[in-house]
Short mmCIF file of C-alpha atoms and ligand atoms in Angstrom, two decimals:
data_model
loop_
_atom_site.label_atom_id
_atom_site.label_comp_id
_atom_site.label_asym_id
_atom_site.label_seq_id
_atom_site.Cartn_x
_atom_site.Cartn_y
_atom_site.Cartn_z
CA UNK D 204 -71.27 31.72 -24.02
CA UNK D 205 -73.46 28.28 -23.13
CA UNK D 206 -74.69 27.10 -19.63
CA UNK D 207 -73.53 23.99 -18.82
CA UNK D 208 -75.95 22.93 -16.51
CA UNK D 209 -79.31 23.82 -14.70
CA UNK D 210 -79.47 22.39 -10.94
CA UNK D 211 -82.28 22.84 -7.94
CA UNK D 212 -79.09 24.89 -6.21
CA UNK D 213 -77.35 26.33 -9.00
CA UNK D 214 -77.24 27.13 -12.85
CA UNK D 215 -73.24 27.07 -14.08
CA UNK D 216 -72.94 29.08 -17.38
CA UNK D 217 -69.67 29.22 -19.10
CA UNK D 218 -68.52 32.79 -19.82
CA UNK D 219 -65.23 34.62 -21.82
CA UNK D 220 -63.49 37.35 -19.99
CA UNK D 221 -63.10 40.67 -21.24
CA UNK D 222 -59.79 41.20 -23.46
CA UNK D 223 -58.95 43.49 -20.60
CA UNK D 224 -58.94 40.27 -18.34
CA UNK D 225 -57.23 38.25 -20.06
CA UNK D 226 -60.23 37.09 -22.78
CA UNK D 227 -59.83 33.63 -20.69
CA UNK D 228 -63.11 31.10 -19.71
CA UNK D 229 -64.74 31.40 -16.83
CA UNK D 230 -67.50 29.83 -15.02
CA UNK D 231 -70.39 31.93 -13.75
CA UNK D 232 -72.18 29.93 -11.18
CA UNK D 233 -75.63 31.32 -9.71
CA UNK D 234 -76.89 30.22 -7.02
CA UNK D 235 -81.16 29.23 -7.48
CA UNK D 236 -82.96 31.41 -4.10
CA UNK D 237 -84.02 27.68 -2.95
CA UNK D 238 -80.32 26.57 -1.40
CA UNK D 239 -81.68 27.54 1.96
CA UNK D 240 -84.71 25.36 2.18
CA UNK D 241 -81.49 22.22 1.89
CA UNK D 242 -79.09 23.79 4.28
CA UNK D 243 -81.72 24.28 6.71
CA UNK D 244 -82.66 20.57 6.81
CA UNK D 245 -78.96 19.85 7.45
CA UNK D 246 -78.09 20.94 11.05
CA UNK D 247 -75.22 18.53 10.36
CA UNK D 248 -73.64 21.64 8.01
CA UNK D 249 -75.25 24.61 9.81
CA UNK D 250 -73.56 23.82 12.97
CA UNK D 251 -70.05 23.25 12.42
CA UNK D 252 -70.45 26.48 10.33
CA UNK D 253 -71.60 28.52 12.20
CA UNK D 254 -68.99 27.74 15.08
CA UNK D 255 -66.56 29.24 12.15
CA UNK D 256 -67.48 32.71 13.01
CA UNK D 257 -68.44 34.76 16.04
CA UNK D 258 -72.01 34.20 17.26
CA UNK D 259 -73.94 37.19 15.98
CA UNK D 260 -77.34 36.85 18.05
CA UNK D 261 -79.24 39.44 15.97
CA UNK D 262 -77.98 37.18 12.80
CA UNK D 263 -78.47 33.75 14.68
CA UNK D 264 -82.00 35.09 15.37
CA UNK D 265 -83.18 36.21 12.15
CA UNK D 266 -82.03 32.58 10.91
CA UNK D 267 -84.12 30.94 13.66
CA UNK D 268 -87.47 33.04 13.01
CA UNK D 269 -86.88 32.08 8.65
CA UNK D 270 -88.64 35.49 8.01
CA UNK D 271 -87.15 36.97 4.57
CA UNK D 272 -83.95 38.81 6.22
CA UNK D 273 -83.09 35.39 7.80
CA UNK D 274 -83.22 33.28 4.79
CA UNK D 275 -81.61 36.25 2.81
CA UNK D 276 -78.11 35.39 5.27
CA UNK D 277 -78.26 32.27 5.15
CA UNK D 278 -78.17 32.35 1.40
CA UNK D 279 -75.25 35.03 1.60
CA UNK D 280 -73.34 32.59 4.13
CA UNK D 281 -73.81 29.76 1.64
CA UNK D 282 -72.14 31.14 -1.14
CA UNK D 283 -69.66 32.98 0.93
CA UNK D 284 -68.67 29.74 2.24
CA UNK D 285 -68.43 28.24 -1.09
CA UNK D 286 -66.41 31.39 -2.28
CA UNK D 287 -64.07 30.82 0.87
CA UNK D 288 -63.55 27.25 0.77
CA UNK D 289 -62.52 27.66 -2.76
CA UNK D 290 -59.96 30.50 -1.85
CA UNK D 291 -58.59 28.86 1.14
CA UNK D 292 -58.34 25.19 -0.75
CA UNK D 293 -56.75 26.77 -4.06
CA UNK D 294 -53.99 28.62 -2.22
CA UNK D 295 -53.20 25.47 -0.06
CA UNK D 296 -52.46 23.69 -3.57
CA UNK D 297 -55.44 21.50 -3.54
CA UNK D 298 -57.67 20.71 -7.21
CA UNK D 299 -60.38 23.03 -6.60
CA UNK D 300 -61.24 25.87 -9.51
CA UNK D 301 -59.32 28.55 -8.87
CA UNK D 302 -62.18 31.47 -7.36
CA UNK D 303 -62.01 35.23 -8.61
CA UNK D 304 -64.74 36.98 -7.59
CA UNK D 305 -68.13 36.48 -5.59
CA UNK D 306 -71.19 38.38 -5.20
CA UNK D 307 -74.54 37.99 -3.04
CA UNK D 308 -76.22 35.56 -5.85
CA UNK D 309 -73.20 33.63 -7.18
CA UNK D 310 -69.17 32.71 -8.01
CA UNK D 311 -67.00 33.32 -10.61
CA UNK D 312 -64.52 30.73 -10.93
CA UNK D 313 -62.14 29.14 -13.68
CA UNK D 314 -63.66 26.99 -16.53
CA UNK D 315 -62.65 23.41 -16.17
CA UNK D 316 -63.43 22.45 -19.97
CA UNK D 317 -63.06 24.59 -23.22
CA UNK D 318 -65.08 26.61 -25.95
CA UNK D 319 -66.48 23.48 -27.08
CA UNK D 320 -67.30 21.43 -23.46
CA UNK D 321 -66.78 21.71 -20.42
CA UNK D 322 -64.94 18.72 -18.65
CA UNK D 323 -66.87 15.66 -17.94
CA UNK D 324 -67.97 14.31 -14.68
CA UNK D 325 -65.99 11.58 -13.05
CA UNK D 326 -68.87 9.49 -13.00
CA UNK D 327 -69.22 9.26 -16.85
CA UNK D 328 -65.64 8.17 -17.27
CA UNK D 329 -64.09 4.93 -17.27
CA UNK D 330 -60.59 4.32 -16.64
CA UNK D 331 -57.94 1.76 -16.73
CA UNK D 332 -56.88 0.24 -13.59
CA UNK D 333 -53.29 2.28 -13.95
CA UNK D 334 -55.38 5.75 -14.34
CA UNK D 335 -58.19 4.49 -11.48
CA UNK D 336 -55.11 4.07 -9.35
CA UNK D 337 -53.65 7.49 -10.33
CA UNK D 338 -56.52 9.44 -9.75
CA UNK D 339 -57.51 7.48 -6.47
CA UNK D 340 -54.49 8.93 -5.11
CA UNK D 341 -55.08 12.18 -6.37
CA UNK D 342 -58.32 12.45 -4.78
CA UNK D 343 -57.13 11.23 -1.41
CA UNK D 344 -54.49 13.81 -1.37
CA UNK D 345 -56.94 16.37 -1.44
CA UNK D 346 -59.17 14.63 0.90
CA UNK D 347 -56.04 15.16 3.03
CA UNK D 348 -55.18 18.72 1.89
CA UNK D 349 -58.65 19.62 2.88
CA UNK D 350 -58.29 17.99 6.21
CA UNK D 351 -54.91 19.58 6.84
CA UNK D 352 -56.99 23.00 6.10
CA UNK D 353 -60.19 22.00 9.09
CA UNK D 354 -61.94 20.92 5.74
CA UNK D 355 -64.42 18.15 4.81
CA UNK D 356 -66.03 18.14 1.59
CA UNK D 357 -69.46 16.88 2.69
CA UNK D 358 -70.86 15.95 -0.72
CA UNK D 359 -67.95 14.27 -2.34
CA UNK D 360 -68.97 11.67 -4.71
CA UNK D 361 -67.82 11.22 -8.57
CA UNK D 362 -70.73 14.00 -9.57
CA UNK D 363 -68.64 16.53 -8.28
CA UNK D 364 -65.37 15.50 -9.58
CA UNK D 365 -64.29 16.77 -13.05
CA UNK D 366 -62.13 15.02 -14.99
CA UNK D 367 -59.96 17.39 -17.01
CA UNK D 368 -56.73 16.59 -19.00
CA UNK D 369 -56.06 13.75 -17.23
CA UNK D 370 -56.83 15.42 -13.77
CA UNK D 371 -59.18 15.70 -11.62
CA UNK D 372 -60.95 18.83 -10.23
CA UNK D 373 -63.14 18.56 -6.82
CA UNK D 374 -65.99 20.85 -7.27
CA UNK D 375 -69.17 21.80 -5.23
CA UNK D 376 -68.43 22.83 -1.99
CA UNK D 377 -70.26 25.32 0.16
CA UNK D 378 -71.71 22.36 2.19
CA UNK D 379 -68.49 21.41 3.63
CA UNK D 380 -67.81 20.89 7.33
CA UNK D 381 -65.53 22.06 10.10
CA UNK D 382 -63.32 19.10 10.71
CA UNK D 383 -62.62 20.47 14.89
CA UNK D 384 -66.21 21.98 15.78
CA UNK D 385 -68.16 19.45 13.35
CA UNK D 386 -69.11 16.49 15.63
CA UNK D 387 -70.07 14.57 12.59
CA UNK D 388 -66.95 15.32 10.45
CA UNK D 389 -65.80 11.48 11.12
CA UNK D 390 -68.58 9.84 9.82
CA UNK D 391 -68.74 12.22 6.88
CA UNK D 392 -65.05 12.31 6.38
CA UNK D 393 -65.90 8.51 5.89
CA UNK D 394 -69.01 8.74 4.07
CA UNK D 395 -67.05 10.96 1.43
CA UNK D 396 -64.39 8.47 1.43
CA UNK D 397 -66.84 5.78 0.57
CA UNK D 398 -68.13 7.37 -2.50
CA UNK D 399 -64.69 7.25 -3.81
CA UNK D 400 -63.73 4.20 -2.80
CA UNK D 401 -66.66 2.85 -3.90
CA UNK D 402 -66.20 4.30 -7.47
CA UNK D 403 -62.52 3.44 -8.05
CA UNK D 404 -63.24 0.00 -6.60
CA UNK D 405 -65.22 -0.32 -10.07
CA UNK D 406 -61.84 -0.22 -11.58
CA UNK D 407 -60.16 -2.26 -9.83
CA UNK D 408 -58.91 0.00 -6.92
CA UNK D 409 -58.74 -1.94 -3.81
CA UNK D 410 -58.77 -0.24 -0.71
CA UNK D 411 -60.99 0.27 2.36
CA UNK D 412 -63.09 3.46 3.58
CA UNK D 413 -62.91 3.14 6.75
CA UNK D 414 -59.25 2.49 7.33
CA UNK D 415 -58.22 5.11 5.07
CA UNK D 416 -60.60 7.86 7.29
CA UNK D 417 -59.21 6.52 10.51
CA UNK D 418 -55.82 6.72 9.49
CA UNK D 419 -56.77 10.58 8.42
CA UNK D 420 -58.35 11.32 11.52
CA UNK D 421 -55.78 10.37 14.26
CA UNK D 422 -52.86 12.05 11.93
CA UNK D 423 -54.92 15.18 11.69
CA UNK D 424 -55.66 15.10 15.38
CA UNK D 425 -52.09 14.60 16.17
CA UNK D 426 -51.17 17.39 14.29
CA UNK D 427 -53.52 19.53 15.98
CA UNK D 428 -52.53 18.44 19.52
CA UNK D 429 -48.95 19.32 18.54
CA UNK D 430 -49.60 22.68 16.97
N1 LIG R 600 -65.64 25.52 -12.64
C1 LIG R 600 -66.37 24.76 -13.44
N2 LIG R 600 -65.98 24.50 -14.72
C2 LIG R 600 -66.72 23.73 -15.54
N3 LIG R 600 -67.90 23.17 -15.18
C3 LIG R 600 -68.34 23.38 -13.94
C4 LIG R 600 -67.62 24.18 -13.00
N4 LIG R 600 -68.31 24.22 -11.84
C5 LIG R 600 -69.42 23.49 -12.06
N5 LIG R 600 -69.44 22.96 -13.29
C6 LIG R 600 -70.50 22.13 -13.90
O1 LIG R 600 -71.75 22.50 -13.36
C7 LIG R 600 -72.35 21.41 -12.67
C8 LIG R 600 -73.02 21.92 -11.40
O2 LIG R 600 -72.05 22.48 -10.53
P1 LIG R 600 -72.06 22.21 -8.97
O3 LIG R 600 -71.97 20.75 -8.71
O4 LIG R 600 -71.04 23.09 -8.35
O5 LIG R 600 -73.50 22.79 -8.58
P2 LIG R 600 -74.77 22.11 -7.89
O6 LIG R 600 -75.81 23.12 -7.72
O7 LIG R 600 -74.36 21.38 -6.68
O8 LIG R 600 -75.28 21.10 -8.93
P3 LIG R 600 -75.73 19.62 -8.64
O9 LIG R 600 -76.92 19.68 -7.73
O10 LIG R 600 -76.01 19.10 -10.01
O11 LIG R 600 -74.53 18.95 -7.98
C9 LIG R 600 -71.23 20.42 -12.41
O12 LIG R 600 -71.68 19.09 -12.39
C10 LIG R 600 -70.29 20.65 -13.58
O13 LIG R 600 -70.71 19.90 -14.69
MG1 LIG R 601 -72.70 19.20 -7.74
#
């Protein structure tokens, strides 16, 4: 129907369903071949990926030589990971779109918007203190939802928060990180963090970054030492 934005990594086109599907909106987004050039530069993400799944050496070597079978994986794994994240994330309740299919070049995923838009970014929005408190909140609960799940976001920052009816939706994440096998997760649970405390502050949301992570952290590792 209209594309609702043109990236480097991806183009997002908003779509209608078949009658036979329901006739609802959906967004198509397509992945641009350069996403592996980025991930590659980020061992930070790579690693605590790839500790997700069993070592394949034939796979883990292809990567390493970046001939055309390599990069053609790692682009796979990328959107498969998006594609998962979302699944895993929207059946644990958290404010992701909800994901219905996947292929090797790109998602299909509910439309957060209608015919006419699609919902704004966070960043464009300004909102009363009451609201900045509201959706402060929100967004830390799913900061925490995503922890409870051995998430981090990676990129989270109020460019890839949509701000729909009064809610928000987290989008954007095939770049997120293994909270156990990710020795960085920490410092980019906190980083994430930052960009929203930073943003809310703005609005007169008063809190700090680096309490709120450590409090996260030891109640998500005391979790896992009791499971
Ligand atoms: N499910 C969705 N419903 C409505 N709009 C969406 C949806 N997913 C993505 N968008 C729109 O498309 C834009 C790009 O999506 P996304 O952030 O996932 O891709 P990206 O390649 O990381 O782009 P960028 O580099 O701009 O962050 C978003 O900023 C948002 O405006
Ligand atoms: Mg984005």
């Amino acid at each position: 129907m209209y594309r609702v934005k043109s990236g480097k990594e991806a183009t997002v086109y908003c779509c209608r369903a078949l009658p036979a599907m329901g006739g609802g909106l959906l967004a198509a987004k397509i992945y641009s071949l350069q996403i592996p050039a980025h991930y590659r530069t980020r061992n930070l993400y790579a690693d605590g990926r790839r500790r997700m799944y069993r070592p394949d050496p034939r796979a883990e070597r292809a990567i390493k030589a970046k001939g055309r079978f390599g990069r053609q994986l790692v682009f796979s794994d990328w959107v498969g990971q998006e594609y998962a994240n979302l699944k895993v994330l929207h059946h644990a309740g958290a404010d992701v779109p909800r994901p219905l299919h996947h292929c090797s070049g790109g998602i299909l995923m509910d439309y957060i918007g209608d015919a006419t838009r699609p919902a704004p970014m966070l960043v464009g929005t300004e909102p009363t203190p009451a609201e900045a408190r509201r959706l402060f909140d929100q967004a830390m609960r799913n900061i925490a939802l995503f922890l409870a799940k051995d998430r981090v976001h990676g990129d989270l920052s109020p460019y890839n928060m949509l701000l729909w009816r009064d809610r928000l939706v987290i989008i954007d994440l095939p770049q997120m990180v293994h909270a156990r096998w990710n020795d960085e997760a920490l410092s980019v649970l906190r980083r994430d963090i930052e960009n929203v405390v930073k943003f809310f502050g703005r609005y007169g949301v008063k809190a700090s970054a680096t309490d709120l992570a450590l409090d996260l952290w030891s109640r998500y590792r005391r979790a896992e030492l009791t499971a």
